[in-house]
Coordinates of C-alpha atoms and ligand atoms in Angstrom, one line a residue:
X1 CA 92.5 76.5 112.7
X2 CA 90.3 79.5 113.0
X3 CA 89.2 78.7 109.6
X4 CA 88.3 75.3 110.1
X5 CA 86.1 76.3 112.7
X6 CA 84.1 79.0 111.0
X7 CA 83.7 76.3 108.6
X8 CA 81.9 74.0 111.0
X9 CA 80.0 77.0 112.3
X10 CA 78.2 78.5 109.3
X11 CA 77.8 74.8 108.3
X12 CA 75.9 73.9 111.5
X13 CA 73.5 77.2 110.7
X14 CA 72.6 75.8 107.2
X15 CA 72.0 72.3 108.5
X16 CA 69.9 73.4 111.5
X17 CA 67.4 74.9 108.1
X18 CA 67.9 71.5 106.2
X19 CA 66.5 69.6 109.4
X20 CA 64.0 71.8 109.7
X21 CA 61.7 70.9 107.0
X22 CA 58.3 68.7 106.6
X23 CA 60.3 65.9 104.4
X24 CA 63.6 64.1 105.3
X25 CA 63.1 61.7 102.4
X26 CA 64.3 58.2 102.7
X27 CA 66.8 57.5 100.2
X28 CA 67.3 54.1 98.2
X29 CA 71.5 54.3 99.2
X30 CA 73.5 52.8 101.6
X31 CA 76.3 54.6 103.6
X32 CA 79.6 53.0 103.6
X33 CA 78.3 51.4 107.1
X34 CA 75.3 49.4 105.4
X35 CA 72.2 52.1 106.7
X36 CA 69.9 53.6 104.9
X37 CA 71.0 56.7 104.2
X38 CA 68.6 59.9 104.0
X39 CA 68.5 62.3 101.9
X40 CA 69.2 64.7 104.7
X41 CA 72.2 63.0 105.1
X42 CA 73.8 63.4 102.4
X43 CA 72.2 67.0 102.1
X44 CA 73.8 67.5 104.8
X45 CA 77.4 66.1 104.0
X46 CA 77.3 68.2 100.8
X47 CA 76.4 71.5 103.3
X48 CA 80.1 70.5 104.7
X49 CA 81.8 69.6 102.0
X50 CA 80.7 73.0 100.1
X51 CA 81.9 75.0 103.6
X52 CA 84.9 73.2 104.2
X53 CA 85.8 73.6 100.0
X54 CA 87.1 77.1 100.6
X55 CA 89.4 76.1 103.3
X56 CA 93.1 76.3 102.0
X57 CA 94.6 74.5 105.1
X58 CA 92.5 71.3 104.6
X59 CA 93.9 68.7 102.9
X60 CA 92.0 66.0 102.8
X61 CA 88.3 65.0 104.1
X62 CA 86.4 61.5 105.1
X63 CA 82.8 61.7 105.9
X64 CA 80.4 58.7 107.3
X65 CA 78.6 58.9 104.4
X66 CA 81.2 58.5 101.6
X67 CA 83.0 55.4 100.4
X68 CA 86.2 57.2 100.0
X69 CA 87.9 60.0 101.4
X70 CA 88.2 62.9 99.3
X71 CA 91.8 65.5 98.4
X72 CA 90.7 69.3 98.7
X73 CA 94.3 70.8 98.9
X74 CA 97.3 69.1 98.3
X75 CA 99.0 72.1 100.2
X76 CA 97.1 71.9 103.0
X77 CA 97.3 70.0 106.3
X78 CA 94.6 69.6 108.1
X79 CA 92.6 66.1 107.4
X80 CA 89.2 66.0 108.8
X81 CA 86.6 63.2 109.3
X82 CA 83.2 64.1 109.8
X83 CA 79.8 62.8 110.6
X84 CA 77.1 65.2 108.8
X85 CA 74.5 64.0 111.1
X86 CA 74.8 61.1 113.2
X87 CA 71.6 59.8 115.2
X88 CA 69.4 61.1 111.4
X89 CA 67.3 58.4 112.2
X90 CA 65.9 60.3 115.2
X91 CA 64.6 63.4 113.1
X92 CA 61.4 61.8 112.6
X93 CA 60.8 61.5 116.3
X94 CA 62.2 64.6 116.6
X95 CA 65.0 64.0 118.9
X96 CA 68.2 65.9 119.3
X97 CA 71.0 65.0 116.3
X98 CA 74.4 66.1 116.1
X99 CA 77.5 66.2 113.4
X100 CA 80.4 65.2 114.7
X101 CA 84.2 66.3 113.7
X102 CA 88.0 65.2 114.0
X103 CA 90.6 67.3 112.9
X104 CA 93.9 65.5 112.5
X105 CA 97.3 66.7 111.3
X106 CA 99.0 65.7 108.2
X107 CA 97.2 62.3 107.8
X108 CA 94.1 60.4 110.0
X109 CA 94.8 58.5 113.0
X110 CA 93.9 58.9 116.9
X111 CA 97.7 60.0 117.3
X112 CA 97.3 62.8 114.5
X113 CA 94.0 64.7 116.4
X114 CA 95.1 67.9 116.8
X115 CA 91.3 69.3 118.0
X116 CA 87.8 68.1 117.6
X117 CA 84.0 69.3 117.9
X118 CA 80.6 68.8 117.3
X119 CA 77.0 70.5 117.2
X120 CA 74.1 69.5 118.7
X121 CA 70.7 70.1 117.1
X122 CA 68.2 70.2 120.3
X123 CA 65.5 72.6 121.4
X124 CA 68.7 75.2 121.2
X125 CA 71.8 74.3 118.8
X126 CA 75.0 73.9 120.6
X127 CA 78.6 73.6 120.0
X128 CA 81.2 71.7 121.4
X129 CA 85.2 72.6 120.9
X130 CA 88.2 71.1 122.2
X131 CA 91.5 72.1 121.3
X132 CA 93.5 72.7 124.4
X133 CA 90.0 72.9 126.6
X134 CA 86.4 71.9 125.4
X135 CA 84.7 75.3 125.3
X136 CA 80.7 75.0 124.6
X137 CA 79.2 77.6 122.1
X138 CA 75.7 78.6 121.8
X139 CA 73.9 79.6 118.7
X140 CA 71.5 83.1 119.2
X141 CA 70.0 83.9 115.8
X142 CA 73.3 84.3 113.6
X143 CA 76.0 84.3 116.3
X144 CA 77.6 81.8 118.5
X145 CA 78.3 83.2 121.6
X146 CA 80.6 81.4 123.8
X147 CA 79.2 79.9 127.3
X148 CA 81.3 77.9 129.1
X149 CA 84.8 75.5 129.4
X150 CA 83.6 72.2 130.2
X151 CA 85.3 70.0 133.3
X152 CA 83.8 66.6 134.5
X153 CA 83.5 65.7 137.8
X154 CA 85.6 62.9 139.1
X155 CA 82.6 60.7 139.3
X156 CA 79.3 61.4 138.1
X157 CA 75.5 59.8 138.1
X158 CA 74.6 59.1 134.7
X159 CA 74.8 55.8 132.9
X160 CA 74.3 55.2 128.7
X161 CA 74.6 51.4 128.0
X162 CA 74.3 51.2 124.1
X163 CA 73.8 48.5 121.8
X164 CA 71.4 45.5 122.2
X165 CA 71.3 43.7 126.0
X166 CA 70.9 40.4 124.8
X167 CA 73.9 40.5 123.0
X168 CA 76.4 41.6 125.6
X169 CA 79.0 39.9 127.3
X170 CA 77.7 38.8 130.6
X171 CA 80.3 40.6 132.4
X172 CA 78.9 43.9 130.9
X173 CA 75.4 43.5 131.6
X174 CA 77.2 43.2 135.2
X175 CA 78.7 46.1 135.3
X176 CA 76.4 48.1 133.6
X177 CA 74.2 47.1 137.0
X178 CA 76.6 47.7 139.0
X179 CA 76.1 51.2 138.4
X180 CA 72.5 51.3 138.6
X181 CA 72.8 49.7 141.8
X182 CA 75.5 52.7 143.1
X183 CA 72.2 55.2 142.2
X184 CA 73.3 55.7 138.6
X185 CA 70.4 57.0 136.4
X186 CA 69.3 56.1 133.0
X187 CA 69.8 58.2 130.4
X188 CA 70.2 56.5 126.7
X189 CA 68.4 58.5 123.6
X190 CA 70.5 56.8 120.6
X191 CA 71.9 59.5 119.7
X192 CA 75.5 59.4 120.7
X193 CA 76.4 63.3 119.8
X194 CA 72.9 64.5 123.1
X195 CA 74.0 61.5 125.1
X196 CA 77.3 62.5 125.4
X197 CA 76.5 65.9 125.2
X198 CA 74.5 65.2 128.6
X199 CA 77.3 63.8 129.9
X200 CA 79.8 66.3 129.8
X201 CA 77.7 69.1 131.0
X202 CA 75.7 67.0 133.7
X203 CA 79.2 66.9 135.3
X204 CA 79.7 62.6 134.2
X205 CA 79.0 59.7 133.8
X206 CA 79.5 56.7 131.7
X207 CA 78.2 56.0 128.0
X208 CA 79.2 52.7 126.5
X209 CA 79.6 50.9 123.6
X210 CA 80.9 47.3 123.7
X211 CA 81.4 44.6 121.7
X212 CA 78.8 42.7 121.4
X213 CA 77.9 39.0 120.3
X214 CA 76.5 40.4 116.7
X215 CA 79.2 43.2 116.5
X216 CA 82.5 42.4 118.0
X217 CA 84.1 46.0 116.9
X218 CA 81.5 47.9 118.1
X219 CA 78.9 49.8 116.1
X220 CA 80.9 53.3 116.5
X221 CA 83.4 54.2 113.8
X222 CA 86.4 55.1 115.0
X223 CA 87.3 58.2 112.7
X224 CA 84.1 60.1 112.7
X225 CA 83.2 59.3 116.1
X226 CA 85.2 57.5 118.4
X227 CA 88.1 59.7 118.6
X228 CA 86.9 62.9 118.3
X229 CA 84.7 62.1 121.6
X230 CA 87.7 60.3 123.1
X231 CA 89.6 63.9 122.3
X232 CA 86.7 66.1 123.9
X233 CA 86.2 63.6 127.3
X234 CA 90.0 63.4 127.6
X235 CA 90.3 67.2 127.3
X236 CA 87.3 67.8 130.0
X237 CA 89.1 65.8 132.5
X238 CA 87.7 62.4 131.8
X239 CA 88.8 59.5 130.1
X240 CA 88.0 57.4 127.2
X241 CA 89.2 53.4 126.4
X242 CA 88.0 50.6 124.7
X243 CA 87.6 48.4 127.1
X244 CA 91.8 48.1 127.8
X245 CA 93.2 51.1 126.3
X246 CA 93.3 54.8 126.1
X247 CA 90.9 55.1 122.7
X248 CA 93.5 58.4 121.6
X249 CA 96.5 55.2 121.4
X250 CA 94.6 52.6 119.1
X251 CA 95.1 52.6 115.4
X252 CA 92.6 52.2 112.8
X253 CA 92.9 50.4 109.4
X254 CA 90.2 51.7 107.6
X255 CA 88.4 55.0 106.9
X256 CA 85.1 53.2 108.5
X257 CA 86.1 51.0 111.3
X258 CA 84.6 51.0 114.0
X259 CA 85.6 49.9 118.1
X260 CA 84.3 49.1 121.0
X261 CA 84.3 52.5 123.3
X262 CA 83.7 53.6 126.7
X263 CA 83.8 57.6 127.6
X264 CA 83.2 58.9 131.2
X265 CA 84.6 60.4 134.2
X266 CA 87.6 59.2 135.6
X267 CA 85.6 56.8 138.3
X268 CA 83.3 55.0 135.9
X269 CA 86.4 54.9 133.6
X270 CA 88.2 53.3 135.8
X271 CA 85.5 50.7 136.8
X272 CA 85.2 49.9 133.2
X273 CA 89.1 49.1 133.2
X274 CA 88.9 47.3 135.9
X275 CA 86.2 44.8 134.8
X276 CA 87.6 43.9 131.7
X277 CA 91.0 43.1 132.6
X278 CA 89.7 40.8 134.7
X279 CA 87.4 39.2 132.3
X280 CA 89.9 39.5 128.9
Ligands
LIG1 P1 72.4 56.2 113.4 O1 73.2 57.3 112.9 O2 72.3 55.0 112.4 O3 71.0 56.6 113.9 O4 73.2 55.6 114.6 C1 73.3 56.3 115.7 C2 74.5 55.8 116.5 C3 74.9 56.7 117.6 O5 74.6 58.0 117.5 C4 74.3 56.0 118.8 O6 75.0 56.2 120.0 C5 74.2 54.6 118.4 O7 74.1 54.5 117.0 C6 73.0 53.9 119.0 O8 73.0 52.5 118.6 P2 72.1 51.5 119.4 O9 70.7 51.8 119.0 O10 72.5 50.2 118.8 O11 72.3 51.6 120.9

């Protein structure tokens, strides 16, 4: 998998240079999703698909920004799904981005992940990998150096509500209060890749992503984003559900679904379990 990863790395040092520019260009397309799509995103899925096109063991890829997913090698085995740059509607502000990998074995599916990573595009660019530990990398100049394995707490003091209030269940809004009223802090950019990120290296937390009135499944797509975070939060020590179940045990149907999803440390995880069972 060494491959694979050098892949991701030299592709997160060209797309730090594609963000960095005076134009981001709105594009006329939609993703598969229904957005907008820049043309720094799909700058900046070509950037991975070019990297990842000299990698014998993959076999297939899926990115957020194509319909369909694509062959490479038909000897390969390695099928990755990818977000080129999730949160590109933050550039402009000039917020912190990310992209956003899962690496699954022999076809896609939570039960396939074999590792998972992502980079995050901030005042310094960071990289996140978790195969058998999540290990963050640090980019200086030309070279990622590595920094750190990352464990969660048991319980931590940051909370991430996403998606709009007025459409949650009332039972959410509850518990998202809850927290604030146990001295949890705000901490929400809309960018999932920096408020995750925060997260796991603030020690925990809970980020959610429920179902909500206008979107029952969630706004998060499974593939690209859901489980490769479920994989990095389980392998720090945390956990990661939908609401009822472990998010690395659900099936997906489609290349682009999406589900409702809760990551965290094991506490706030198990507050989240807790609530909807009782409200199902
Ligand atoms: P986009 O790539 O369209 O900017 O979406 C970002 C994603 C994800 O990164 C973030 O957690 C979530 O959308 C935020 O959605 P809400 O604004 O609905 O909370």
């Amino acid at each position: 998998m060494t491959d694979i990863f050098d892949a991701i790395q030299k592709s997160a040092i060209r797309i730090k240079d594609a963000i960095d520019v005076k134009d981001i260009g709105y594009s006329q397309q939609e993703n598969s999703s229904g957005e907008t799509q820049l043309q720094l995103d799909i700058k900046c899925d070509m950037i991975i698909e070019e990297e990842f096109s000299s990698v014998a063991s993959i076999h297939t890829i899926a990115s957020e920004e194509k319909e369909k997913e694509m062959l490479m090698n038909k000897d390969g085995k390695y099928f990755i799904a990818y977000d080129p740059l999730d949160g590109s509607s933050l550039v402009d502000v000039n917020l912190s981005v990310g992209s956003i990998f899962g690496i699954y074995e022999n076809a896609f599916g939570a039960k396939n992940m074999v590792a998972s990573c992502y980079v995050v595009f901030g005042p310094r660019v960071e990289m996140v990998f978790a195969h058998n530990k999540a290990k963050l990398h640090l980019l200086q100049g030309e070279n990622w150096e590595f920094t750190k394995e990352i464990r969660l707490n048991e319980k931590g003091k940051l909370n991430a509500p996403g998606g709009t209030q007025q459409n949650w269940e009332p039972y959410h809004k509850e518990m998202v209060d809850s927290f604030f009223a146990e001295g949890y802090r705000l901490r929400y950019s809309g960018g999932m890749v920096p408020d995750l990120h925060q997260i796991l290296l603030k020690g925990g937390g809970l980020f959610s992503y429920p179902g909500t009135s206008d979107k029952p499944e969630g706004k998060l797509r499974k593939l690209f984003e859901v489980f490769p975070f479920a994989f990095i939060f389980k392998t720090a020590g945390g956990g990661a559900i939908d609401g009822q179940n472990d998010l690395m045990t659900i099936d997906y149907a489609h290349i682009h679904d999406t589900s409702p999803c809760f990551f965290g440390s094991k506490y706030e995880i198990a507050r989240v379990k807790e609530v909807y069972a009782s409200n199902k």
